[in-house]
Amino acid sequence: MKMTFRWYGSAIDPIPLKYIKQIPGMTGIMGMLDKRAGVDWPEEEIRALTEEVSAAGLECEVIESVNVHEDIKLGGGRRDEYIANYISTVRTLAKYGVKVIIYNFMPVFDWLRTDLKRVIPEDGSNSLYFDEKDLGEMGPLEIVRRTAEDSQGFSLPGWEPERLSLLEETLRRYESVTPDDLRTNYKYFLDAVIPVCEEAGVRMACHPDDPAWPIFGLPRIAHSQSDFDKICALHDSPANTVCLCTGSLGSDPANDIPAMIRHFGSKDRIGALHVRNVKHLGYRHFREAAHVSEYGDLDMYDIMKAIYDTCPDSYIRPDHGRMIWDEQGRPGYGLYDRALGAVYLRGVWEGIERSEKK
Ligand code: DNO
């Protein structure tokens, strides 16, 4: 298991690499460049990022949020141009030692919440919160406005302002798109990109829909085991993998997360994992929780054991968690609770490792 930490780059991440290095068990980061979807990431910036990370004694083998342009998802007129840029980015990342690229195929929105700092009454911390009822009342424009306001000036992954400025137009373009249409366009993308990944030694890892159901009537095709079976079958290759995000999939209590890890892990189809906990509050209603099993509804021992048994060499990162100790930071990406989460997960791992070796 390689324990990593999400890092946005020194220009926009308030957390210095040396703090990440000080978290016990940390081997590397899941890095990114803050780029619009569709852009070919400049080699100079990729080189600078990977050099900075390795100078800090950490690895940069996973890159996150190489976002897919809506034209690719919609099968629009300029998709070949955007796919060519994507392929060029894949090649450059591989050249600088990147082994896994995390992306998603969610129409319009990346992850979505109705409150970015809902106070947890039990301890006074706050965390990301979602209630489908509130979503219905707000509608897409209002949710974007509130998310921007609540993010307190921090950029949020997948919420690039340029893309959201086209929100109404993009929503209209999706009106007639069915899940099968989306899968057809997805296959077109994978058929072009995966052979390049195989040649370059990189794996693509698709992040699930978050939350794990359709929102605003948009087609969503990545929120259950059978969805990901279909995605893997669109272009069957060890380079076409799942980013198994326990919290995104776990927002739907019907998803059995340890079983899904075993299913995809035993087929070598997990490229990376995001590990976090959620507390179910009702129908399509949840909040994010401390990583520790008893504080949420996901069993972290069963999750880590499934990883240990089926894909023990995976890249993992603690995800989200709460904002604690009055930390002011990018919602979902505070330092403290993610660091506690990482060390807790490392502890669970140590326990499993020792008892298995007896
Ligand atoms: C949310 C993140 C996602 C993820 C992207 C990958 O907190 O896990 O934004 O990075 O979906 O493309």
Short mmCIF file of C-alpha atoms and ligand atoms in Angstrom, two decimals:
data_model
loop_
_atom_site.label_atom_id
_atom_site.label_comp_id
_atom_site.label_asym_id
_atom_site.label_seq_id
_atom_site.Cartn_x
_atom_site.Cartn_y
_atom_site.Cartn_z
CA MET A 1 0.00 0.00 0.00
CA LYS A 2 1.30 3.43 -0.86
CA MET A 3 -0.21 6.13 1.34
CA THR A 4 -0.45 9.47 -0.45
CA PHE A 5 -2.00 12.89 0.13
CA ARG A 6 -3.83 15.11 -2.31
CA TRP A 7 -1.80 18.22 -3.08
CA TYR A 8 -2.78 21.13 -5.35
CA GLY A 9 0.70 22.54 -6.01
CA SER A 10 2.50 25.30 -4.15
CA ALA A 11 0.72 28.11 -6.02
CA ILE A 12 -2.70 27.27 -4.61
CA ASP A 13 -2.28 24.72 -1.82
CA PRO A 14 -1.69 26.34 1.57
CA ILE A 15 -0.23 23.07 2.88
CA PRO A 16 3.56 22.86 2.37
CA LEU A 17 5.02 19.58 1.12
CA LYS A 18 7.17 19.36 4.22
CA TYR A 19 4.03 19.05 6.37
CA ILE A 20 2.85 16.17 4.20
CA LYS A 21 6.24 14.49 4.52
CA GLN A 22 5.91 14.75 8.32
CA ILE A 23 2.76 12.59 8.37
CA PRO A 24 3.91 9.07 9.35
CA GLY A 25 3.65 6.55 6.52
CA MET A 26 3.31 9.07 3.69
CA THR A 27 5.10 7.98 0.50
CA GLY A 28 3.87 10.51 -2.00
CA ILE A 29 1.18 12.85 -3.23
CA MET A 30 -1.69 12.72 -5.66
CA GLY A 31 -0.87 15.87 -7.56
CA MET A 32 -2.52 18.09 -10.11
CA LEU A 33 -2.22 21.19 -12.21
CA ASP A 34 -5.10 23.63 -12.01
CA LYS A 35 -6.03 23.47 -15.71
CA ARG A 36 -9.22 23.84 -17.66
CA ALA A 37 -10.65 20.62 -19.14
CA GLY A 38 -9.40 20.05 -22.67
CA VAL A 39 -6.04 21.76 -22.27
CA ASP A 40 -2.76 19.99 -23.12
CA TRP A 41 -0.80 20.28 -19.87
CA PRO A 42 2.49 22.08 -20.53
CA GLU A 43 5.60 19.95 -20.12
CA GLU A 44 7.44 22.65 -18.20
CA GLU A 45 4.75 22.75 -15.51
CA ILE A 46 4.64 18.96 -15.21
CA ARG A 47 8.39 18.85 -14.91
CA ALA A 48 8.39 21.58 -12.24
CA LEU A 49 5.69 19.80 -10.23
CA THR A 50 7.39 16.40 -10.26
CA GLU A 51 10.79 17.92 -9.44
CA GLU A 52 9.40 19.89 -6.54
CA VAL A 53 7.69 16.83 -5.09
CA SER A 54 10.73 14.60 -5.39
CA ALA A 55 12.96 17.29 -3.87
CA ALA A 56 10.66 17.12 -0.84
CA GLY A 57 11.34 13.37 -0.55
CA LEU A 58 7.93 12.32 -1.87
CA GLU A 59 6.73 10.48 -4.99
CA CYS A 60 4.45 11.95 -7.63
CA GLU A 61 3.18 8.78 -9.27
CA VAL A 62 -0.51 9.67 -9.27
CA ILE A 63 -2.07 12.70 -10.92
CA GLU A 64 -5.65 13.61 -10.27
CA SER A 65 -8.33 15.51 -12.15
CA VAL A 66 -7.03 15.49 -15.69
CA ASN A 67 -10.53 16.58 -16.56
CA VAL A 68 -12.38 15.40 -19.64
CA HIS A 69 -13.90 18.14 -21.79
CA GLU A 70 -17.71 18.18 -22.07
CA ASP A 71 -17.37 17.90 -25.86
CA ILE A 72 -15.82 14.46 -25.38
CA LYS A 73 -18.65 13.38 -23.07
CA LEU A 74 -21.25 14.80 -25.45
CA GLY A 75 -19.59 13.51 -28.63
CA GLY A 76 -19.35 17.12 -29.83
CA GLY A 77 -17.63 18.52 -32.90
CA ARG A 78 -14.31 19.28 -31.28
CA ARG A 79 -13.85 16.04 -29.37
CA ASP A 80 -10.97 14.74 -31.50
CA GLU A 81 -9.00 17.88 -30.80
CA TYR A 82 -9.58 17.53 -27.04
CA ILE A 83 -8.76 13.83 -27.12
CA ALA A 84 -5.49 14.64 -28.91
CA ASN A 85 -4.66 17.09 -26.11
CA TYR A 86 -5.54 14.45 -23.52
CA ILE A 87 -3.25 11.91 -25.20
CA SER A 88 -0.43 14.41 -25.30
CA THR A 89 -0.91 15.09 -21.56
CA VAL A 90 -0.85 11.34 -20.84
CA ARG A 91 2.45 10.99 -22.69
CA THR A 92 4.05 13.92 -20.90
CA LEU A 93 2.90 12.72 -17.48
CA ALA A 94 4.33 9.27 -18.23
CA LYS A 95 7.62 10.82 -19.23
CA TYR A 96 7.91 12.31 -15.73
CA GLY A 97 7.18 9.08 -13.89
CA VAL A 98 3.40 9.25 -13.44
CA LYS A 99 1.80 5.79 -13.22
CA VAL A 100 -1.90 6.53 -12.60
CA ILE A 101 -4.21 9.27 -13.88
CA ILE A 102 -7.47 9.85 -11.99
CA TYR A 103 -10.31 11.43 -13.94
CA ASN A 104 -14.07 11.21 -14.09
CA PHE A 105 -16.81 11.04 -16.72
CA MET A 106 -19.53 12.91 -14.79
CA PRO A 107 -21.59 15.29 -16.93
CA VAL A 108 -21.29 18.95 -15.93
CA PHE A 109 -20.59 18.55 -12.22
CA ASP A 110 -17.75 16.79 -10.49
CA TRP A 111 -18.65 16.01 -6.83
CA LEU A 112 -21.61 17.97 -5.48
CA ARG A 113 -22.79 18.94 -1.98
CA THR A 114 -25.61 21.10 -0.65
CA ASP A 115 -23.54 22.45 2.27
CA LEU A 116 -19.74 22.63 2.42
CA LYS A 117 -19.46 23.28 6.14
CA ARG A 118 -22.31 21.71 8.03
CA VAL A 119 -21.55 21.68 11.75
CA ILE A 120 -21.42 18.24 13.35
CA PRO A 121 -23.30 18.80 16.62
CA GLU A 122 -21.44 16.03 18.51
CA ASP A 123 -18.03 17.73 18.33
CA GLY A 124 -18.40 21.19 16.78
CA SER A 125 -16.30 20.36 13.71
CA ASN A 126 -17.81 20.68 10.24
CA SER A 127 -17.89 18.59 7.09
CA LEU A 128 -19.38 18.34 3.62
CA TYR A 129 -23.10 17.56 3.63
CA PHE A 130 -25.71 16.54 1.07
CA ASP A 131 -29.49 16.45 1.16
CA GLU A 132 -31.39 15.70 -2.04
CA LYS A 133 -34.37 17.71 -0.77
CA ASP A 134 -32.27 20.89 -0.58
CA LEU A 135 -30.85 20.20 -4.00
CA GLY A 136 -34.32 20.04 -5.52
CA GLU A 137 -35.22 23.37 -3.96
CA MET A 138 -32.04 25.12 -5.04
CA GLY A 139 -31.56 24.01 -8.65
CA PRO A 140 -28.26 23.97 -10.56
CA LEU A 141 -27.56 27.73 -10.75
CA GLU A 142 -28.14 28.30 -7.06
CA ILE A 143 -26.02 25.32 -6.05
CA VAL A 144 -23.12 26.64 -8.10
CA ARG A 145 -23.52 30.09 -6.55
CA ARG A 146 -23.60 28.73 -3.01
CA THR A 147 -20.70 26.36 -3.56
CA ALA A 148 -18.57 29.23 -4.86
CA GLU A 149 -19.55 31.36 -1.87
CA ASP A 150 -18.85 28.60 0.67
CA SER A 151 -15.49 27.72 -0.82
CA GLN A 152 -14.10 31.00 0.56
CA GLY A 153 -11.90 31.75 -2.42
CA PHE A 154 -10.36 28.30 -2.68
CA SER A 155 -10.58 26.64 -6.06
CA LEU A 156 -12.43 23.33 -5.82
CA PRO A 157 -11.44 20.31 -7.90
CA GLY A 158 -13.76 19.93 -10.87
CA TRP A 159 -15.39 23.32 -10.35
CA GLU A 160 -13.46 25.38 -12.87
CA PRO A 161 -15.20 28.77 -13.24
CA GLU A 162 -14.75 28.81 -17.03
CA ARG A 163 -16.67 25.56 -17.35
CA LEU A 164 -19.43 26.54 -14.96
CA SER A 165 -19.95 29.86 -16.72
CA LEU A 166 -21.42 27.77 -19.53
CA LEU A 167 -23.66 25.89 -17.10
CA GLU A 168 -27.08 26.61 -18.63
CA GLU A 169 -25.92 25.95 -22.15
CA THR A 170 -24.18 22.70 -21.13
CA LEU A 171 -27.22 21.48 -19.19
CA ARG A 172 -29.30 22.08 -22.32
CA ARG A 173 -26.87 20.09 -24.43
CA TYR A 174 -27.35 17.10 -22.12
CA GLU A 175 -31.15 17.16 -22.30
CA SER A 176 -31.42 14.46 -24.95
CA VAL A 177 -28.37 12.42 -23.87
CA THR A 178 -29.13 8.97 -22.43
CA PRO A 179 -26.80 6.84 -20.27
CA ASP A 180 -26.18 4.64 -23.33
CA ASP A 181 -25.21 7.69 -25.42
CA LEU A 182 -22.79 8.71 -22.69
CA ARG A 183 -21.28 5.21 -22.65
CA THR A 184 -20.88 5.29 -26.43
CA ASN A 185 -18.95 8.55 -26.17
CA TYR A 186 -16.97 7.16 -23.27
CA LYS A 187 -15.96 4.16 -25.38
CA TYR A 188 -14.79 6.46 -28.17
CA PHE A 189 -12.56 8.26 -25.62
CA LEU A 190 -11.18 5.06 -24.07
CA ASP A 191 -10.52 3.44 -27.46
CA ALA A 192 -8.30 6.41 -28.29
CA VAL A 193 -6.59 6.91 -24.93
CA ILE A 194 -6.10 3.43 -23.43
CA PRO A 195 -3.74 2.07 -26.14
CA VAL A 196 -1.51 5.11 -25.53
CA CYS A 197 -1.59 4.40 -21.78
CA GLU A 198 -0.61 0.78 -22.37
CA GLU A 199 2.35 1.87 -24.45
CA ALA A 200 3.40 4.58 -21.96
CA GLY A 201 2.93 2.45 -18.81
CA VAL A 202 0.15 4.56 -17.30
CA ARG A 203 -3.24 3.46 -15.91
CA MET A 204 -6.41 5.51 -16.18
CA ALA A 205 -8.58 5.34 -13.02
CA CYS A 206 -12.18 6.52 -13.28
CA HIS A 207 -13.58 8.29 -10.22
CA PRO A 208 -17.19 7.39 -9.35
CA ASP A 209 -20.16 9.74 -9.48
CA ASP A 210 -20.35 11.64 -6.23
CA PRO A 211 -22.98 11.34 -4.84
CA ALA A 212 -23.71 7.90 -6.24
CA TRP A 213 -26.94 8.60 -8.15
CA PRO A 214 -28.20 10.80 -10.99
CA ILE A 215 -28.63 14.49 -10.19
CA PHE A 216 -30.69 17.15 -12.00
CA GLY A 217 -31.80 14.47 -14.47
CA LEU A 218 -28.28 14.24 -15.94
CA PRO A 219 -27.14 10.85 -17.19
CA ARG A 220 -24.62 9.33 -14.76
CA ILE A 221 -23.02 5.97 -15.45
CA ALA A 222 -20.39 5.37 -12.72
CA HIS A 223 -21.97 4.67 -9.36
CA SER A 224 -22.34 0.93 -8.82
CA GLN A 225 -20.47 -2.30 -9.33
CA SER A 226 -22.40 -3.11 -12.49
CA ASP A 227 -21.71 0.40 -13.86
CA PHE A 228 -17.99 -0.13 -13.40
CA ASP A 229 -18.18 -3.62 -14.91
CA LYS A 230 -19.61 -1.94 -17.99
CA ILE A 231 -16.90 0.74 -17.95
CA CYS A 232 -14.16 -1.88 -17.70
CA ALA A 233 -15.75 -3.76 -20.59
CA LEU A 234 -15.90 -0.65 -22.83
CA HIS A 235 -12.21 -1.14 -23.45
CA ASP A 236 -10.90 -4.19 -21.64
CA SER A 237 -7.35 -3.50 -20.53
CA PRO A 238 -5.28 -3.43 -17.31
CA ALA A 239 -4.85 0.28 -18.09
CA ASN A 240 -8.62 0.90 -17.84
CA THR A 241 -9.24 0.92 -14.08
CA VAL A 242 -11.38 2.21 -11.24
CA CYS A 243 -10.46 4.92 -8.74
CA LEU A 244 -12.35 3.30 -5.91
CA CYS A 245 -13.61 6.20 -3.82
CA THR A 246 -15.21 4.64 -0.74
CA GLY A 247 -17.09 7.79 0.24
CA SER A 248 -18.55 8.55 -3.19
CA LEU A 249 -19.79 4.99 -3.75
CA GLY A 250 -20.59 4.65 -0.06
CA SER A 251 -23.03 7.57 -0.17
CA ASP A 252 -25.46 4.93 -1.47
CA PRO A 253 -25.97 2.32 1.28
CA ALA A 254 -26.77 -0.24 -1.42
CA ASN A 255 -23.10 -0.30 -2.49
CA ASP A 256 -21.14 -2.89 -0.51
CA ILE A 257 -17.72 -1.24 -0.58
CA PRO A 258 -15.50 -4.08 0.71
CA ALA A 259 -17.20 -6.45 -1.77
CA MET A 260 -16.60 -3.98 -4.61
CA ILE A 261 -12.92 -3.69 -3.66
CA ARG A 262 -12.62 -7.48 -3.70
CA HIS A 263 -14.44 -7.68 -7.04
CA PHE A 264 -12.28 -5.14 -8.88
CA GLY A 265 -9.11 -5.71 -6.84
CA SER A 266 -8.99 -9.41 -7.67
CA LYS A 267 -9.25 -8.54 -11.39
CA ASP A 268 -6.44 -5.98 -11.14
CA ARG A 269 -8.83 -3.20 -12.05
CA ILE A 270 -8.18 -0.79 -9.17
CA GLY A 271 -5.75 1.97 -10.12
CA ALA A 272 -6.08 3.97 -6.89
CA LEU A 273 -8.33 4.40 -3.87
CA HIS A 274 -9.74 7.37 -2.00
CA VAL A 275 -10.61 6.22 1.50
CA ARG A 276 -13.08 8.16 3.61
CA ASN A 277 -16.18 7.65 5.70
CA VAL A 278 -19.77 8.86 5.42
CA LYS A 279 -22.69 8.96 7.81
CA HIS A 280 -26.09 8.17 6.28
CA LEU A 281 -28.81 10.47 7.56
CA GLY A 282 -31.76 9.35 5.43
CA TYR A 283 -32.74 8.85 1.81
CA ARG A 284 -30.07 10.50 -0.38
CA HIS A 285 -29.00 12.42 2.67
CA PHE A 286 -25.54 12.09 4.24
CA ARG A 287 -22.60 13.93 5.69
CA GLU A 288 -18.92 13.17 5.68
CA ALA A 289 -17.40 11.77 8.85
CA ALA A 290 -14.09 11.11 10.59
CA HIS A 291 -12.33 8.15 9.02
CA VAL A 292 -12.61 5.96 12.14
CA SER A 293 -15.21 3.20 11.54
CA GLU A 294 -17.49 3.92 14.49
CA TYR A 295 -17.96 7.57 13.43
CA GLY A 296 -19.52 6.69 10.09
CA ASP A 297 -21.32 3.90 8.28
CA LEU A 298 -18.36 2.38 6.44
CA ASP A 299 -16.26 -0.29 8.10
CA MET A 300 -12.64 0.74 7.60
CA TYR A 301 -11.25 -2.56 8.83
CA ASP A 302 -13.25 -4.47 6.19
CA ILE A 303 -12.20 -1.93 3.56
CA MET A 304 -8.48 -2.13 4.39
CA LYS A 305 -8.66 -5.91 4.68
CA ALA A 306 -10.22 -6.14 1.20
CA ILE A 307 -7.36 -3.99 -0.12
CA TYR A 308 -4.81 -6.11 1.73
CA ASP A 309 -6.26 -9.32 0.30
CA THR A 310 -6.80 -8.30 -3.30
CA CYS A 311 -4.75 -5.22 -4.27
CA PRO A 312 -2.14 -4.63 -1.55
CA ASP A 313 0.17 -2.51 -3.72
CA SER A 314 -2.47 0.13 -4.43
CA TYR A 315 -2.10 3.88 -4.10
CA ILE A 316 -4.41 5.17 -1.37
CA ARG A 317 -5.21 8.57 -0.03
CA PRO A 318 -7.28 9.66 2.91
CA ASP A 319 -10.03 11.84 1.55
CA HIS A 320 -12.05 14.76 2.82
CA GLY A 321 -12.86 14.25 6.49
CA ARG A 322 -13.90 17.10 8.73
CA MET A 323 -12.57 20.58 9.33
CA ILE A 324 -11.28 20.43 12.89
CA TRP A 325 -9.31 22.64 15.27
CA ASP A 326 -10.77 25.75 13.60
CA GLU A 327 -8.73 25.16 10.48
CA GLN A 328 -9.63 27.47 7.58
CA GLY A 329 -8.96 25.78 4.29
CA ARG A 330 -10.26 24.33 1.07
CA PRO A 331 -13.56 22.60 1.97
CA GLY A 332 -13.03 18.85 2.13
CA TYR A 333 -9.27 19.26 2.09
CA GLY A 334 -8.16 20.34 5.53
CA LEU A 335 -4.75 19.18 6.69
CA TYR A 336 -5.55 17.96 10.17
CA ASP A 337 -8.36 15.49 9.73
CA ARG A 338 -6.82 14.04 6.59
CA ALA A 339 -3.54 13.55 8.48
CA LEU A 340 -5.39 11.85 11.34
CA GLY A 341 -7.21 9.72 8.78
CA ALA A 342 -3.97 8.70 7.06
CA VAL A 343 -2.37 7.62 10.31
CA TYR A 344 -5.49 5.77 11.43
CA LEU A 345 -5.64 3.87 8.13
CA ARG A 346 -1.94 3.12 8.42
CA GLY A 347 -2.63 1.73 11.91
CA VAL A 348 -5.44 -0.49 10.69
CA TRP A 349 -3.06 -1.72 7.98
CA GLU A 350 -0.33 -2.49 10.51
CA GLY A 351 -2.79 -4.50 12.58
CA ILE A 352 -3.86 -6.53 9.55
CA GLU A 353 -0.30 -7.07 8.41
CA ARG A 354 0.84 -8.30 11.80
CA SER A 355 -2.07 -10.63 12.40
CA GLU A 356 -1.72 -12.09 8.89
CA LYS A 357 1.97 -12.79 9.38
CA LYS A 358 1.59 -14.63 12.68
C1 DNO B 1 -13.36 15.31 -4.83
C2 DNO B 1 -12.40 14.55 -5.64
C3 DNO B 1 -12.80 14.59 -7.08
C4 DNO B 1 -11.82 13.84 -7.96
C5 DNO B 1 -12.20 13.95 -9.40
C6 DNO B 1 -11.27 13.18 -10.29
O1 DNO B 1 -13.10 15.64 -3.75
O2 DNO B 1 -12.20 13.28 -5.18
O3 DNO B 1 -12.84 15.91 -7.46
O4 DNO B 1 -10.56 14.37 -7.83
O5 DNO B 1 -13.49 13.52 -9.59
O6 DNO B 1 -11.48 13.60 -11.58
#
